[in-house]
C-alpha positions as a Markdown table, in Angstrom:
| # | Residue | x | y | z |
|---|---|---|---|---|
| 1 | Met | -25.6 | -49.7 | 65.0 |
| 2 | Lys | -28.4 | -51.3 | 63.0 |
| 3 | Glu | -30.2 | -48.6 | 65.2 |
| 4 | Leu | -27.5 | -45.8 | 63.7 |
| 5 | Ile | -28.3 | -47.2 | 60.6 |
| 6 | Val | -32.2 | -46.4 | 60.6 |
| 7 | Ile | -31.7 | -43.2 | 62.2 |
| 8 | Leu | -29.5 | -42.0 | 59.4 |
| 9 | Leu | -31.5 | -43.1 | 56.4 |
| 10 | Thr | -35.3 | -42.6 | 58.1 |
| 11 | Thr | -33.9 | -39.0 | 58.5 |
| 12 | Val | -32.2 | -38.8 | 54.3 |
| 13 | Phe | -35.5 | -40.4 | 53.1 |
| 14 | Ile | -38.7 | -40.5 | 55.1 |
| 15 | Asn | -38.2 | -37.6 | 57.4 |
| 16 | Asn | -36.4 | -35.4 | 55.0 |
| 17 | Tyr | -36.3 | -32.0 | 57.2 |
| 18 | Val | -36.5 | -30.0 | 53.7 |
| 19 | Leu | -39.2 | -32.1 | 51.6 |
| 20 | Gln | -41.2 | -33.9 | 55.0 |
| 21 | Gln | -40.9 | -31.5 | 57.5 |
| 22 | Phe | -40.6 | -28.3 | 55.9 |
| 23 | Leu | -38.0 | -26.5 | 57.7 |
| 24 | Gly | -34.6 | -25.0 | 55.5 |
| 25 | Ile | -37.1 | -23.9 | 52.6 |
| 26 | Cys | -35.8 | -20.4 | 52.0 |
| 27 | Pro | -32.0 | -21.7 | 51.1 |
| 28 | Phe | -34.1 | -24.6 | 49.0 |
| 29 | Leu | -35.3 | -22.4 | 46.5 |
| 30 | Gly | -33.2 | -19.4 | 46.7 |
| 31 | Val | -29.7 | -20.9 | 45.9 |
| 32 | Ser | -31.2 | -24.1 | 44.4 |
| 33 | Lys | -30.6 | -23.4 | 40.7 |
| 34 | Lys | -27.2 | -23.9 | 40.5 |
| 35 | Val | -25.9 | -27.8 | 41.3 |
| 36 | Asp | -22.5 | -26.3 | 42.8 |
| 37 | Gln | -24.4 | -23.1 | 44.7 |
| 38 | Ala | -26.7 | -25.9 | 46.0 |
| 39 | Thr | -24.1 | -28.3 | 47.2 |
| 40 | Gly | -21.4 | -25.9 | 48.7 |
| 41 | Met | -24.7 | -24.9 | 51.0 |
| 42 | Ser | -25.3 | -28.4 | 52.0 |
| 43 | Ala | -21.9 | -29.0 | 52.5 |
| 44 | Ala | -21.8 | -25.4 | 54.6 |
| 45 | Val | -25.3 | -26.9 | 56.5 |
| 46 | Ile | -23.9 | -30.0 | 57.1 |
| 47 | Phe | -20.8 | -28.8 | 58.8 |
| 48 | Val | -23.1 | -26.5 | 60.8 |
| 49 | Met | -25.8 | -28.8 | 61.5 |
| 50 | Leu | -23.1 | -31.2 | 63.0 |
| 51 | Met | -21.3 | -28.9 | 64.9 |
| 52 | Ala | -23.9 | -27.5 | 66.6 |
| 53 | Thr | -25.4 | -30.8 | 67.7 |
| 54 | Ala | -22.1 | -31.5 | 69.4 |
| 55 | Val | -22.7 | -28.7 | 71.2 |
| 56 | Thr | -26.3 | -28.2 | 72.0 |
| 57 | Trp | -26.8 | -31.8 | 73.0 |
| 58 | Pro | -24.1 | -31.4 | 75.7 |
| 59 | Ile | -25.4 | -28.2 | 76.8 |
| 60 | Gln | -29.0 | -29.6 | 77.2 |
| 61 | Asn | -27.5 | -32.2 | 79.1 |
| 62 | Phe | -24.9 | -31.1 | 81.3 |
| 63 | Val | -26.0 | -27.7 | 82.0 |
| 64 | Leu | -29.8 | -26.5 | 81.2 |
| 65 | Asn | -31.5 | -29.1 | 82.4 |
| 66 | Pro | -29.5 | -30.1 | 85.6 |
| 67 | Asn | -29.7 | -26.5 | 86.5 |
| 68 | Gly | -33.8 | -26.2 | 85.8 |
| 69 | Leu | -33.1 | -24.0 | 82.7 |
| 70 | Gly | -34.6 | -26.0 | 80.0 |
| 71 | Tyr | -36.8 | -23.5 | 79.1 |
| 72 | Met | -33.9 | -21.3 | 77.8 |
| 73 | Gln | -33.4 | -24.1 | 75.0 |
| 74 | Thr | -33.8 | -21.9 | 72.1 |
| 75 | Ile | -32.6 | -19.1 | 73.2 |
| 76 | Val | -28.8 | -21.1 | 73.5 |
| 77 | Phe | -29.2 | -22.7 | 70.3 |
| 78 | Ile | -29.1 | -20.1 | 68.3 |
| 79 | Leu | -26.5 | -18.3 | 69.8 |
| 80 | Val | -24.3 | -21.5 | 69.3 |
| 81 | Ile | -25.8 | -21.6 | 66.1 |
| 82 | Ala | -25.2 | -18.3 | 64.9 |
| 83 | Ser | -21.5 | -18.5 | 66.7 |
| 84 | Leu | -20.8 | -21.4 | 64.3 |
| 85 | Val | -22.2 | -19.7 | 61.6 |
| 86 | Gln | -20.0 | -16.8 | 61.7 |
| 87 | Leu | -17.1 | -19.6 | 61.7 |
| 88 | Val | -17.9 | -20.9 | 58.4 |
| 89 | Glu | -18.4 | -18.0 | 56.9 |
| 90 | Ile | -14.7 | -16.6 | 58.3 |
| 91 | Val | -13.0 | -20.3 | 56.9 |
| 92 | Leu | -15.1 | -19.7 | 53.6 |
| 93 | Lys | -14.3 | -16.0 | 53.0 |
| 94 | Lys | -10.4 | -17.0 | 53.5 |
| 95 | Tyr | -10.3 | -20.5 | 52.2 |
| 96 | Ile | -12.9 | -20.8 | 49.2 |
| 97 | Pro | -14.1 | -17.2 | 48.0 |
| 98 | Ala | -15.4 | -18.4 | 45.1 |
| 99 | Leu | -18.3 | -20.2 | 47.5 |
| 100 | His | -18.3 | -17.4 | 49.8 |
| 101 | Ala | -19.5 | -14.9 | 46.9 |
| 102 | Ser | -21.7 | -17.3 | 45.0 |
| 103 | Leu | -23.7 | -17.8 | 48.0 |
| 104 | Gly | -24.3 | -14.5 | 49.2 |
| 105 | Val | -26.8 | -13.4 | 51.8 |
| 106 | Tyr | -27.6 | -17.3 | 51.7 |
| 107 | Leu | -24.7 | -18.2 | 53.5 |
| 108 | Pro | -25.7 | -15.6 | 56.9 |
| 109 | Leu | -29.3 | -17.1 | 56.8 |
| 110 | Ile | -27.9 | -20.2 | 57.9 |
| 111 | Thr | -27.8 | -18.5 | 61.0 |
| 112 | Thr | -31.9 | -18.5 | 60.6 |
| 113 | Asn | -32.0 | -21.9 | 58.7 |
| 114 | Cys | -35.5 | -23.7 | 61.2 |
| 115 | Ala | -33.7 | -26.9 | 59.8 |
| 116 | Val | -30.6 | -26.4 | 62.1 |
| 117 | Leu | -32.4 | -25.0 | 64.5 |
| 118 | Gly | -35.0 | -28.1 | 64.9 |
| 119 | Val | -32.4 | -30.5 | 64.3 |
| 120 | Cys | -31.4 | -29.6 | 67.7 |
| 121 | Ile | -33.9 | -29.2 | 69.3 |
| 122 | Ser | -35.4 | -32.8 | 67.7 |
| 123 | Asn | -32.9 | -35.2 | 69.2 |
| 124 | Ile | -33.4 | -33.2 | 73.0 |
| 125 | Asp | -37.3 | -34.3 | 71.7 |
| 126 | Ser | -36.3 | -37.0 | 70.7 |
| 127 | Glu | -34.4 | -38.2 | 73.5 |
| 128 | Tyr | -31.3 | -39.0 | 71.5 |
| 129 | Thr | -27.7 | -40.2 | 73.0 |
| 130 | Phe | -25.1 | -38.4 | 71.8 |
| 131 | Ile | -24.7 | -40.9 | 69.3 |
| 132 | Gln | -27.8 | -41.2 | 68.0 |
| 133 | Ala | -28.1 | -37.1 | 67.7 |
| 134 | Ile | -25.1 | -36.9 | 65.7 |
| 135 | Phe | -26.2 | -39.9 | 63.1 |
| 136 | Asn | -29.8 | -37.6 | 63.4 |
| 137 | Ser | -28.0 | -34.5 | 62.1 |
| 138 | Leu | -25.8 | -36.2 | 59.5 |
| 139 | Gly | -28.9 | -38.1 | 58.0 |
| 140 | Ala | -30.6 | -33.8 | 58.0 |
| 141 | Gly | -27.5 | -32.7 | 56.5 |
| 142 | Ile | -27.6 | -35.6 | 53.9 |
| 143 | Gly | -31.4 | -35.0 | 53.4 |
| 144 | Phe | -30.8 | -31.4 | 52.8 |
| 145 | Leu | -27.8 | -32.2 | 50.1 |
| 146 | Leu | -30.1 | -34.4 | 48.5 |
| 147 | Ala | -33.2 | -32.0 | 48.7 |
| 148 | Met | -31.2 | -29.4 | 47.3 |
| 149 | Val | -29.6 | -31.0 | 44.6 |
| 150 | Leu | -31.9 | -32.9 | 43.0 |
| 151 | Phe | -34.0 | -29.6 | 42.9 |
| 152 | Ala | -31.1 | -27.6 | 41.5 |
| 153 | Gly | -31.1 | -30.3 | 38.8 |
| 154 | Val | -35.0 | -30.2 | 38.3 |
| 155 | Arg | -35.1 | -26.4 | 37.9 |
| 156 | Ser | -31.8 | -26.4 | 35.3 |
| 157 | Arg | -34.7 | -29.0 | 33.3 |
| 158 | Val | -37.4 | -26.8 | 34.2 |
| 159 | Glu | -36.2 | -23.6 | 33.2 |
| 160 | Glu | -34.6 | -24.8 | 30.0 |
| 161 | Asn | -38.4 | -25.6 | 28.8 |
| 162 | Asn | -41.2 | -23.7 | 28.0 |
| 163 | Ala | -43.2 | -23.3 | 30.7 |
| 164 | Pro | -47.0 | -21.7 | 30.1 |
| 165 | Ala | -46.3 | -18.0 | 31.4 |
| 166 | Ser | -49.1 | -18.5 | 34.0 |
| 167 | Ile | -47.1 | -20.6 | 36.0 |
| 168 | Lys | -43.4 | -19.4 | 35.2 |
| 169 | Gly | -40.8 | -18.7 | 37.9 |
| 170 | Leu | -42.4 | -19.0 | 41.7 |
| 171 | Pro | -45.6 | -20.8 | 40.2 |
| 172 | Ile | -43.3 | -24.3 | 38.8 |
| 173 | Thr | -40.7 | -23.8 | 41.1 |
| 174 | Leu | -43.6 | -24.6 | 43.8 |
| 175 | Ile | -45.2 | -26.8 | 42.0 |
| 176 | Ser | -41.8 | -29.0 | 40.8 |
| 177 | Ala | -40.8 | -28.7 | 44.4 |
| 178 | Ala | -43.7 | -30.6 | 45.4 |
| 179 | Ile | -43.6 | -33.1 | 43.3 |
| 180 | Leu | -40.2 | -34.2 | 44.0 |
| 181 | Ser | -41.8 | -34.2 | 47.8 |
| 182 | Val | -44.2 | -36.8 | 47.0 |
| 183 | Ser | -41.6 | -38.8 | 45.1 |
| 184 | Phe | -39.8 | -39.3 | 48.9 |
| 185 | Phe | -43.2 | -40.8 | 50.2 |
| 186 | Gly | -42.0 | -44.5 | 49.0 |
| 187 | Phe | -39.2 | -44.7 | 50.4 |
| 188 | Ala | -41.3 | -45.1 | 53.7 |
| 189 | Gly | -41.8 | -48.5 | 52.6 |
| 190 | Val | -38.7 | -49.8 | 51.3 |
| 191 | Ile | -37.1 | -48.8 | 54.2 |
| 192 | Asp | -39.2 | -50.7 | 56.5 |
| 193 | Asn | -39.3 | -53.4 | 54.6 |
| 194 | Ile | -35.4 | -53.8 | 54.9 |
| 195 | Phe | -35.2 | -53.2 | 58.5 |
| 196 | Gly | -38.3 | -54.6 | 59.7 |
């Protein structure tokens, strides 16, 4: 159990897929203007990450590897992720139309969100067991949520203040993202001290 908690916390804070590995930057910059949109997008990403892991891990270990088809990993994983995103889009459109409308074009972009694909491939490359892979995916999703919500808060504060004209817009957004990313470096020592 300790190992699973370490995997979860490490993925959320230290190896955060957005802030440390720079995967999933498109929705991070595009949907982080409002906290409610960032939360909705993150919930969808968490669901897709968990479901993609639950489907791709067995496919890799019980279908592709035994049949010598490991080289098909990326194509198969992308097809699985695209199917899951379509499922999420259908469910949101039917049951939560306001969130579906507010996410707009960014919801189908989960299909091309490299954080989702990165988590699935990382689970295989790290040779995680199925349970470890699920915890890694959950940690990646929670880390994505944390990064999105924190950055949405930072962006709202930055937009309320007067930035110099030369860095208004995207430059101040990227500077804010960099500072947020650097702030996560301190967690490495904390988790090492707690769990050794």
